PDB file of C-alpha atoms in Angstrom:
ATOM      1  CA  MET I   1      -4.456 155.107  35.667  1.00 53.00           C
ATOM      2  CA  ASN I   2      -6.968 157.769  34.806  1.00 56.00           C
ATOM      3  CA  GLN I   3     -10.620 157.562  35.758  1.00 53.00           C
ATOM      4  CA  GLY I   4     -11.742 156.517  32.280  1.00 53.00           C
ATOM      5  CA  SER I   5      -9.332 153.582  32.190  1.00 53.00           C
ATOM      6  CA  ALA I   6     -10.340 152.529  35.712  1.00 52.00           C
ATOM      7  CA  ASN I   7     -14.010 152.521  34.780  1.00 51.00           C
ATOM      8  CA  VAL I   8     -13.292 150.380  31.670  1.00 43.00           C
ATOM      9  CA  LEU I   9     -11.266 147.935  33.815  1.00 46.00           C
ATOM     10  CA  VAL I  10     -14.063 147.624  36.395  1.00 42.00           C
ATOM     11  CA  LEU I  11     -16.614 147.006  33.682  1.00 48.00           C
ATOM     12  CA  LEU I  12     -14.398 144.315  32.130  1.00 47.00           C
ATOM     13  CA  LEU I  13     -13.946 142.544  35.420  1.00 48.00           C
ATOM     14  CA  MET I  14     -17.660 142.639  36.084  1.00 51.00           C
ATOM     15  CA  THR I  15     -18.412 141.233  32.639  1.00 46.00           C
ATOM     16  CA  LEU I  16     -15.907 138.417  33.174  1.00 46.00           C
ATOM     17  CA  ALA I  17     -17.321 137.595  36.602  1.00 46.00           C
ATOM     18  CA  SER I  18     -20.827 137.537  35.241  1.00 46.00           C
ATOM     19  CA  ALA I  19     -19.873 135.238  32.343  1.00 41.00           C
ATOM     20  CA  THR I  20     -18.126 132.901  34.741  1.00 41.00           C
ATOM     21  CA  ALA I  21     -21.082 132.821  37.133  1.00 44.00           C
ATOM     22  CA  SER I  22     -23.501 132.012  34.263  1.00 47.00           C
ATOM     23  CA  GLU I  23     -21.463 129.076  32.995  1.00 59.00           C
ATOM     24  CA  PRO I  24     -22.987 125.688  34.079  1.00 62.00           C
ATOM     25  CA  PRO I  25     -20.841 123.676  36.461  1.00 79.00           C
ATOM     26  CA  SER I  26     -18.745 120.939  34.871  1.00 91.00           C
ATOM     27  CA  VAL I  27     -19.751 117.316  35.436  1.00 96.00           C
ATOM     28  CA  GLN I  28     -17.182 114.631  36.202  1.00 98.00           C
ATOM     29  CA  ARG I  29     -17.623 111.597  33.988  1.00 98.00           C
ATOM     30  CA  TRP I  30     -18.445 109.247  36.871  1.00 98.00           C
ATOM     31  CA  ASP I  31     -21.402 111.453  37.964  1.00 98.00           C
ATOM     32  CA  ARG I  32     -22.994 110.812  34.563  1.00 98.00           C
ATOM     33  CA  VAL I  33     -24.010 107.375  35.740  1.00 98.00           C
ATOM     34  CA  VAL I  34     -27.607 106.884  37.044  1.00 98.00           C
ATOM     35  CA  CYS I  35     -29.244 104.142  39.075  1.00 98.00           C
ATOM     36  CA  LEU I  36     -32.390 102.251  38.110  1.00 98.00           C
ATOM     37  CA  GLN I  37     -34.466 101.193  41.150  1.00 97.00           C
ATOM     38  CA  THR I  38     -37.415  98.804  41.001  1.00 96.00           C
ATOM     39  CA  LYS I  39     -39.513  97.872  43.994  1.00 90.00           C
ATOM     40  CA  SER I  40     -40.978  94.328  43.916  1.00 79.00           C
ATOM     41  CA  GLU I  41     -44.758  94.053  43.888  1.00 72.00           C
ATOM     42  CA  GLY I  42     -46.436  92.715  46.989  1.00 66.00           C
ATOM     43  CA  THR I  43     -45.240  92.923  50.578  1.00 60.00           C
ATOM     44  CA  SER I  44     -41.614  91.887  50.278  1.00 65.00           C
ATOM     45  CA  LYS I  45     -40.418  95.493  49.868  1.00 73.00           C
ATOM     46  CA  ARG I  46     -37.402  94.136  47.857  1.00 84.00           C
ATOM     47  CA  VAL I  47     -35.674  96.730  45.701  1.00 90.00           C
ATOM     48  CA  THR I  48     -33.556  95.681  42.737  1.00 94.00           C
ATOM     49  CA  GLN I  49     -30.934  98.142  41.545  1.00 96.00           C
ATOM     50  CA  CYS I  50     -28.721  98.409  38.506  1.00 97.00           C
ATOM     51  CA  SER I  51     -26.671 101.091  36.818  1.00 98.00           C
ATOM     52  CA  ALA I  52     -27.324 102.954  33.573  1.00 98.00           C
ATOM     53  CA  PHE I  53     -26.160 106.020  31.603  1.00 98.00           C
ATOM     54  CA  LEU I  54     -27.617 108.465  29.070  1.00 98.00           C
ATOM     55  CA  VAL I  55     -26.450 109.161  25.505  1.00 98.00           C
ATOM     56  CA  ASN I  56     -27.459 112.188  23.371  1.00 98.00           C
ATOM     57  CA  HIS I  57     -27.539 112.442  19.636  1.00 97.00           C
ATOM     58  CA  GLN I  58     -29.215 114.841  17.216  1.00 95.00           C
ATOM     59  CA  SER I  59     -31.155 116.498  20.128  1.00 95.00           C
ATOM     60  CA  ARG I  60     -32.467 113.075  21.195  1.00 97.00           C
ATOM     61  CA  LEU I  61     -31.761 111.306  24.435  1.00 98.00           C
ATOM     62  CA  PHE I  62     -31.420 107.587  25.191  1.00 98.00           C
ATOM     63  CA  LEU I  63     -31.187 105.663  28.444  1.00 98.00           C
ATOM     64  CA  VAL I  64     -28.801 102.677  28.193  1.00 98.00           C
ATOM     65  CA  THR I  65     -28.532  99.736  30.619  1.00 98.00           C
ATOM     66  CA  ALA I  66     -27.923  96.014  30.689  1.00 98.00           C
ATOM     67  CA  GLY I  67     -30.516  93.964  28.834  1.00 96.00           C
ATOM     68  CA  HIS I  68     -31.107  91.673  31.783  1.00 95.00           C
ATOM     69  CA  ALA I  69     -31.534  94.682  34.024  1.00 96.00           C
ATOM     70  CA  SER I  70     -34.098  96.316  31.632  1.00 97.00           C
ATOM     71  CA  ASP I  71     -36.236  93.111  31.985  1.00 95.00           C
ATOM     72  CA  GLU I  72     -36.659  93.853  35.723  1.00 94.00           C
ATOM     73  CA  THR I  73     -37.967  97.384  35.293  1.00 95.00           C
ATOM     74  CA  ASN I  74     -41.586  98.524  35.055  1.00 94.00           C
ATOM     75  CA  ARG I  75     -43.487 101.845  34.786  1.00 93.00           C
ATOM     76  CA  ASN I  76     -42.985 102.505  38.468  1.00 94.00           C
ATOM     77  CA  SER I  77     -39.196 102.029  38.369  1.00 96.00           C
ATOM     78  CA  ARG I  78     -37.156 105.139  39.204  1.00 97.00           C
ATOM     79  CA  VAL I  79     -34.122 106.738  37.627  1.00 98.00           C
ATOM     80  CA  VAL I  80     -32.077 108.111  40.501  1.00 98.00           C
ATOM     81  CA  TYR I  81     -29.362 110.614  39.458  1.00 98.00           C
ATOM     82  CA  ARG I  82     -27.170 113.524  40.427  1.00 98.00           C
ATOM     83  CA  ASP I  83     -27.995 116.623  38.368  1.00 97.00           C
ATOM     84  CA  GLN I  84     -25.499 119.104  36.918  1.00 96.00           C
ATOM     85  CA  GLU I  85     -25.750 121.211  40.035  1.00 96.00           C
ATOM     86  CA  GLY I  86     -24.879 118.207  42.276  1.00 96.00           C
ATOM     87  CA  ARG I  87     -28.387 117.801  43.675  1.00 97.00           C
ATOM     88  CA  SER I  88     -29.979 114.310  44.098  1.00 97.00           C
ATOM     89  CA  GLN I  89     -32.974 113.762  41.799  1.00 98.00           C
ATOM     90  CA  TRP I  90     -35.233 110.984  40.669  1.00 97.00           C
ATOM     91  CA  ALA I  91     -37.898 110.405  37.974  1.00 97.00           C
ATOM     92  CA  LYS I  92     -40.300 107.478  37.361  1.00 96.00           C
ATOM     93  CA  LEU I  93     -39.980 105.627  34.042  1.00 97.00           C
ATOM     94  CA  ASP I  94     -43.647 106.318  33.227  1.00 95.00           C
ATOM     95  CA  VAL I  95     -42.724 109.999  33.225  1.00 96.00           C
ATOM     96  CA  LEU I  96     -39.671 109.521  31.003  1.00 97.00           C
ATOM     97  CA  PHE I  97     -41.401 107.072  28.774  1.00 95.00           C
ATOM     98  CA  PRO I  98     -45.162 107.937  28.762  1.00 92.00           C
ATOM     99  CA  GLU I  99     -46.123 105.480  26.040  1.00 82.00           C
ATOM    100  CA  ARG I 100     -47.960 102.384  27.265  1.00 74.00           C
ATOM    101  CA  SER I 101     -45.745  99.862  25.461  1.00 87.00           C
ATOM    102  CA  ASN I 102     -42.399  98.646  26.727  1.00 92.00           C
ATOM    103  CA  PRO I 103     -39.888 101.320  25.725  1.00 95.00           C
ATOM    104  CA  TRP I 104     -36.775  99.072  25.874  1.00 97.00           C
ATOM    105  CA  LYS I 105     -35.121  97.816  22.673  1.00 96.00           C
ATOM    106  CA  ARG I 106     -32.859  94.882  23.527  1.00 96.00           C
ATOM    107  CA  HIS I 107     -29.916  94.141  21.281  1.00 95.00           C
ATOM    108  CA  GLU I 108     -30.266  90.703  19.645  1.00 92.00           C
ATOM    109  CA  ASP I 109     -26.591  89.731  20.119  1.00 92.00           C
ATOM    110  CA  SER I 110     -25.467  91.637  23.235  1.00 95.00           C
ATOM    111  CA  ASP I 111     -26.767  92.119  26.730  1.00 96.00           C
ATOM    112  CA  PHE I 112     -27.801  95.744  26.551  1.00 97.00           C
ATOM    113  CA  ALA I 113     -30.961  97.722  25.959  1.00 98.00           C
ATOM    114  CA  ILE I 114     -31.803 101.315  24.969  1.00 98.00           C
ATOM    115  CA  ALA I 115     -34.890 103.414  25.433  1.00 97.00           C
ATOM    116  CA  GLU I 116     -35.575 106.905  24.139  1.00 97.00           C
ATOM    117  CA  VAL I 117     -36.434 109.532  26.799  1.00 97.00           C
ATOM    118  CA  SER I 118     -39.441 111.515  25.645  1.00 94.00           C
ATOM    119  CA  PRO I 119     -41.438 113.033  28.542  1.00 94.00           C
ATOM    120  CA  GLU I 120     -44.535 115.056  28.027  1.00 93.00           C
ATOM    121  CA  GLU I 121     -44.286 118.818  27.548  1.00 92.00           C
ATOM    122  CA  ASP I 122     -44.937 119.615  31.176  1.00 92.00           C
ATOM    123  CA  LYS I 123     -42.137 117.211  32.311  1.00 94.00           C
ATOM    124  CA  GLN I 124     -39.409 118.645  30.111  1.00 95.00           C
ATOM    125  CA  VAL I 125     -37.338 119.604  33.206  1.00 97.00           C
ATOM    126  CA  TYR I 126     -36.311 115.973  33.474  1.00 97.00           C
ATOM    127  CA  PHE I 127     -35.273 115.951  29.821  1.00 97.00           C
ATOM    128  CA  SER I 128     -33.122 118.989  30.436  1.00 97.00           C
ATOM    129  CA  GLN I 129     -31.514 117.669  33.581  1.00 98.00           C
ATOM    130  CA  LEU I 130     -30.750 114.245  32.104  1.00 98.00           C
ATOM    131  CA  THR I 131     -29.416 115.777  28.909  1.00 98.00           C
ATOM    132  CA  ALA I 132     -27.000 117.849  30.949  1.00 98.00           C
ATOM    133  CA  ILE I 133     -25.356 114.704  32.384  1.00 98.00           C
ATOM    134  CA  SER I 134     -25.590 112.653  29.238  1.00 98.00           C
ATOM    135  CA  ILE I 135     -22.740 111.547  27.000  1.00 98.00           C
ATOM    136  CA  PRO I 136     -22.534 112.532  23.340  1.00 98.00           C
ATOM    137  CA  LEU I 137     -22.767 109.583  20.956  1.00 98.00           C
ATOM    138  CA  LYS I 138     -19.393 110.480  19.503  1.00 98.00           C
ATOM    139  CA  ASN I 139     -17.836 109.716  22.862  1.00 98.00           C
ATOM    140  CA  LEU I 140     -18.791 106.091  22.610  1.00 98.00           C
ATOM    141  CA  GLY I 141     -15.720 104.357  21.190  1.00 97.00           C
ATOM    142  CA  VAL I 142     -16.007 102.177  18.091  1.00 97.00           C
ATOM    143  CA  ASP I 143     -12.648 100.447  18.574  1.00 96.00           C
ATOM    144  CA  THR I 144     -11.612  98.165  21.457  1.00 96.00           C
ATOM    145  CA  PRO I 145      -8.685  99.595  23.453  1.00 96.00           C
ATOM    146  CA  GLY I 146      -5.524  97.482  23.647  1.00 97.00           C
ATOM    147  CA  ARG I 147      -5.056  94.969  26.427  1.00 98.00           C
ATOM    148  CA  THR I 148      -3.788  96.485  29.729  1.00 98.00           C
ATOM    149  CA  THR I 149      -5.500  99.809  28.876  1.00 98.00           C
ATOM    150  CA  LYS I 150      -6.559 101.457  32.146  1.00 98.00           C
ATOM    151  CA  ILE I 151     -10.314 101.888  32.563  1.00 98.00           C
ATOM    152  CA  GLU I 152     -12.802 103.146  35.208  1.00 98.00           C
ATOM    153  CA  THR I 153     -16.124 101.399  35.630  1.00 98.00           C
ATOM    154  CA  ALA I 154     -18.759 103.514  37.411  1.00 98.00           C
ATOM    155  CA  GLY I 155     -22.085 102.373  38.907  1.00 98.00           C
ATOM    156  CA  TYR I 156     -23.906 101.360  42.064  1.00 98.00           C
ATOM    157  CA  PRO I 157     -22.578  98.010  43.305  1.00 97.00           C
ATOM    158  CA  LEU I 158     -24.810  96.627  46.017  1.00 95.00           C
ATOM    159  CA  GLY I 159     -26.773  99.868  45.816  1.00 95.00           C
ATOM    160  CA  ILE I 160     -23.874 101.794  47.276  1.00 96.00           C
ATOM    161  CA  GLY I 161     -24.062 105.480  46.405  1.00 96.00           C
ATOM    162  CA  ALA I 162     -27.679 105.344  45.293  1.00 96.00           C
ATOM    163  CA  VAL I 163     -29.078 107.326  48.328  1.00 93.00           C
ATOM    164  CA  ASP I 164     -28.947 111.070  48.922  1.00 94.00           C
ATOM    165  CA  PRO I 165     -26.380 112.381  48.260  1.00 95.00           C
ATOM    166  CA  ILE I 166     -26.128 110.423  45.049  1.00 97.00           C
ATOM    167  CA  SER I 167     -22.482 109.382  44.405  1.00 97.00           C
ATOM    168  CA  PRO I 168     -21.605 106.602  41.960  1.00 98.00           C
ATOM    169  CA  VAL I 169     -18.806 104.193  42.923  1.00 98.00           C
ATOM    170  CA  VAL I 170     -15.795 104.068  40.650  1.00 98.00           C
ATOM    171  CA  VAL I 171     -13.494 100.992  40.313  1.00 98.00           C
ATOM    172  CA  VAL I 172     -10.216 101.197  38.434  1.00 98.00           C
ATOM    173  CA  GLY I 173      -9.259  98.189  36.251  1.00 98.00           C
ATOM    174  CA  HIS I 174      -7.702  97.210  32.970  1.00 98.00           C
ATOM    175  CA  ILE I 175      -8.845  95.764  29.635  1.00 98.00           C
ATOM    176  CA  ALA I 176      -7.798  92.081  29.617  1.00 98.00           C
ATOM    177  CA  SER I 177      -8.787  90.843  26.157  1.00 98.00           C
ATOM    178  CA  ALA I 178      -9.578  91.822  22.620  1.00 97.00           C
ATOM    179  CA  GLU I 179     -13.269  91.632  21.620  1.00 97.00           C
ATOM    180  CA  ILE I 180     -14.102  87.911  21.769  1.00 96.00           C
ATOM    181  CA  SER I 181     -17.132  86.011  20.511  1.00 93.00           C
ATOM    182  CA  THR I 182     -18.477  83.941  23.375  1.00 89.00           C
ATOM    183  CA  GLU I 183     -21.394  81.539  23.764  1.00 82.00           C
ATOM    184  CA  SER I 184     -24.498  82.834  25.455  1.00 75.00           C
ATOM    185  CA  ASP I 185     -28.197  81.928  25.876  1.00 72.00           C
ATOM    186  CA  TRP I 186     -28.988  83.651  22.571  1.00 64.00           C
ATOM    187  CA  GLY I 187     -25.893  82.606  20.542  1.00 74.00           C
ATOM    188  CA  ALA I 188     -22.529  84.206  19.966  1.00 86.00           C
ATOM    189  CA  GLU I 189     -22.094  87.302  22.102  1.00 93.00           C
ATOM    190  CA  PRO I 190     -19.309  89.866  21.586  1.00 96.00           C
ATOM    191  CA  ILE I 191     -17.568  90.418  24.903  1.00 97.00           C
ATOM    192  CA  ILE I 192     -14.487  92.330  26.150  1.00 98.00           C
ATOM    193  CA  TYR I 193     -13.041  90.865  29.355  1.00 98.00           C
ATOM    194  CA  CYS I 194     -11.543  93.154  31.962  1.00 98.00           C
ATOM    195  CA  THR I 195     -10.430  93.256  35.584  1.00 97.00           C
ATOM    196  CA  PRO I 196     -11.349  93.379  38.362  1.00 97.00           C
ATOM    197  CA  ALA I 197     -14.592  91.452  38.952  1.00 95.00           C
ATOM    198  CA  LEU I 198     -17.332  93.838  40.110  1.00 96.00           C
ATOM    199  CA  ALA I 199     -20.245  93.433  42.523  1.00 95.00           C
ATOM    200  CA  GLN I 200     -23.942  93.008  41.616  1.00 93.00           C
ATOM    201  CA  GLY I 201     -25.685  96.315  40.840  1.00 96.00           C
ATOM    202  CA  THR I 202     -22.939  97.513  38.546  1.00 97.00           C
ATOM    203  CA  SER I 203     -24.592  95.996  35.517  1.00 98.00           C
ATOM    204  CA  GLY I 204     -25.407  98.729  33.039  1.00 98.00           C
ATOM    205  CA  GLY I 205     -22.610 100.955  34.188  1.00 98.00           C
ATOM    206  CA  PRO I 206     -20.207 102.399  31.617  1.00 98.00           C
ATOM    207  CA  ALA I 207     -16.504 101.581  31.503  1.00 98.00           C
ATOM    208  CA  PHE I 208     -14.621 104.836  30.815  1.00 98.00           C
ATOM    209  CA  LEU I 209     -11.242 105.242  29.384  1.00 98.00           C
ATOM    210  CA  SER I 210      -9.040 106.506  32.198  1.00 98.00           C
ATOM    211  CA  GLU I 211      -8.153 110.111  31.286  1.00 96.00           C
ATOM    212  CA  GLU I 212      -6.341 112.932  33.150  1.00 96.00           C
ATOM    213  CA  SER I 213      -9.294 115.340  33.044  1.00 97.00           C
ATOM    214  CA  PRO I 214     -12.279 114.140  35.218  1.00 97.00           C
ATOM    215  CA  GLU I 215     -14.611 115.967  32.813  1.00 97.00           C
ATOM    216  CA  SER I 216     -13.502 113.865  29.786  1.00 97.00           C
ATOM    217  CA  ALA I 217     -15.834 110.916  29.114  1.00 97.00           C
ATOM    218  CA  THR I 218     -14.845 108.251  26.583  1.00 98.00           C
ATOM    219  CA  VAL I 219     -16.914 105.043  26.949  1.00 98.00           C
ATOM    220  CA  VAL I 220     -15.272 101.792  25.869  1.00 98.00           C
ATOM    221  CA  GLY I 221     -17.915  99.335  27.008  1.00 98.00           C
ATOM    222  CA  MET I 222     -20.740  98.640  29.463  1.00 98.00           C
ATOM    223  CA  TYR I 223     -20.468  96.220  32.358  1.00 98.00           C
ATOM    224  CA  VAL I 224     -22.818  93.221  32.020  1.00 97.00           C
ATOM    225  CA  GLY I 225     -21.545  90.633  34.507  1.00 95.00           C
ATOM    226  CA  VAL I 226     -18.774  88.250  35.447  1.00 94.00           C
ATOM    227  CA  VAL I 227     -17.412  84.931  34.273  1.00 92.00           C
ATOM    228  CA  PHE I 228     -15.919  82.550  36.841  1.00 90.00           C
ATOM    229  CA  ASP I 229     -14.735  78.923  37.261  1.00 88.00           C
ATOM    230  CA  ALA I 230     -14.660  76.353  40.054  1.00 84.00           C
ATOM    231  CA  SER I 231     -11.470  77.853  41.488  1.00 87.00           C
ATOM    232  CA  GLY I 232     -13.275  81.085  42.238  1.00 83.00           C
ATOM    233  CA  ALA I 233     -11.281  83.158  39.659  1.00 86.00           C
ATOM    234  CA  LYS I 234     -13.359  85.845  37.988  1.00 93.00           C
ATOM    235  CA  LEU I 235     -13.271  88.345  35.147  1.00 96.00           C
ATOM    236  CA  SER I 236     -15.678  91.108  34.358  1.00 97.00           C
ATOM    237  CA  LYS I 237     -17.528  91.233  31.046  1.00 97.00           C
ATOM    238  CA  LEU I 238     -18.150  94.336  28.990  1.00 98.00           C
ATOM    239  CA  ALA I 239     -20.526  94.837  26.056  1.00 98.00           C
ATOM    240  CA  PRO I 240     -18.476  96.690  23.434  1.00 98.00           C
ATOM    241  CA  SER I 241     -19.377 100.399  23.180  1.00 98.00           C
ATOM    242  CA  ARG I 242     -19.322 100.117  19.409  1.00 98.00           C
ATOM    243  CA  LEU I 243     -22.536  98.029  19.511  1.00 98.00           C
ATOM    244  CA  ILE I 244     -24.252 100.688  21.696  1.00 98.00           C
ATOM    245  CA  HIS I 245     -23.037 103.372  19.331  1.00 98.00           C
ATOM    246  CA  GLN I 246     -24.390 101.501  16.316  1.00 97.00           C
ATOM    247  CA  ALA I 247     -27.757 100.806  17.934  1.00 97.00           C
ATOM    248  CA  ILE I 248     -28.426 104.437  18.790  1.00 98.00           C
ATOM    249  CA  ALA I 249     -27.127 105.741  15.417  1.00 97.00           C
ATOM    250  CA  GLU I 250     -29.388 103.327  13.600  1.00 96.00           C
ATOM    251  CA  SER I 251     -32.366 104.233  15.811  1.00 94.00           C
ATOM    252  CA  CYS I 252     -31.874 107.884  14.892  1.00 94.00           C
ATOM    253  CA  ALA I 253     -31.272 107.205  11.206  1.00 89.00           C
ATOM    254  CA  GLY I 254     -34.289 104.942  10.938  1.00 66.00           C
ATOM    255  CA  ASP I 255     -36.794 107.663  11.852  1.00 59.00           C
ATOM    256  CA  PRO I 256     -38.110 110.226   9.359  1.00 49.00           C
TER     257      PRO I 256
END
């Protein structure tokens, strides 16, 4: 190899190395799940925790969690998350949602709520970090997978994984039913049943389609609770992802 060819090869290798170094690290789907923490007022020091995830669409960002979990939050609640670099971070809701009114929009027929993340200009670092771990709207499925489909539900059961270093817990299960209309406090509620039953604190966590690549993220539903009988048998309940997809799409379409 002559000197000119050697110089070209060195330059090419340096360019490739520089490009690789500048690429942001990939995020595994399970690490896209965040924790919502709310300290009770007064002297009890009780902390309630639930799971949540973020969805991006048309350069906008939405926080999604269980409806009953959103009812427990306040302006001082914190979103605890693992950023794209793997560092543990947190932000208060009054920073992510600076408006005075309640930011949550609860679905009328399903136990989930969405809120648009819109921090002030000097707090845009949070918007950037959360967008980097968010899930594109197109990755929220609009069809229920067939029964026995393998899924992975990620979240923070019993608060496990919600301390530094942040690391969501992942439980492997299976779709057990088609989408079924069930009775609830507010009428007929669309539910997908799945296994296994999960612990408190997982509410608001996404159920992902089990895929070979850890970086792939297809959401099929959101965990909202369990159903059980006197024998102690339990099944988990998922809010269908199609409803979350529809709610966010309509929220974006409804604005000028």
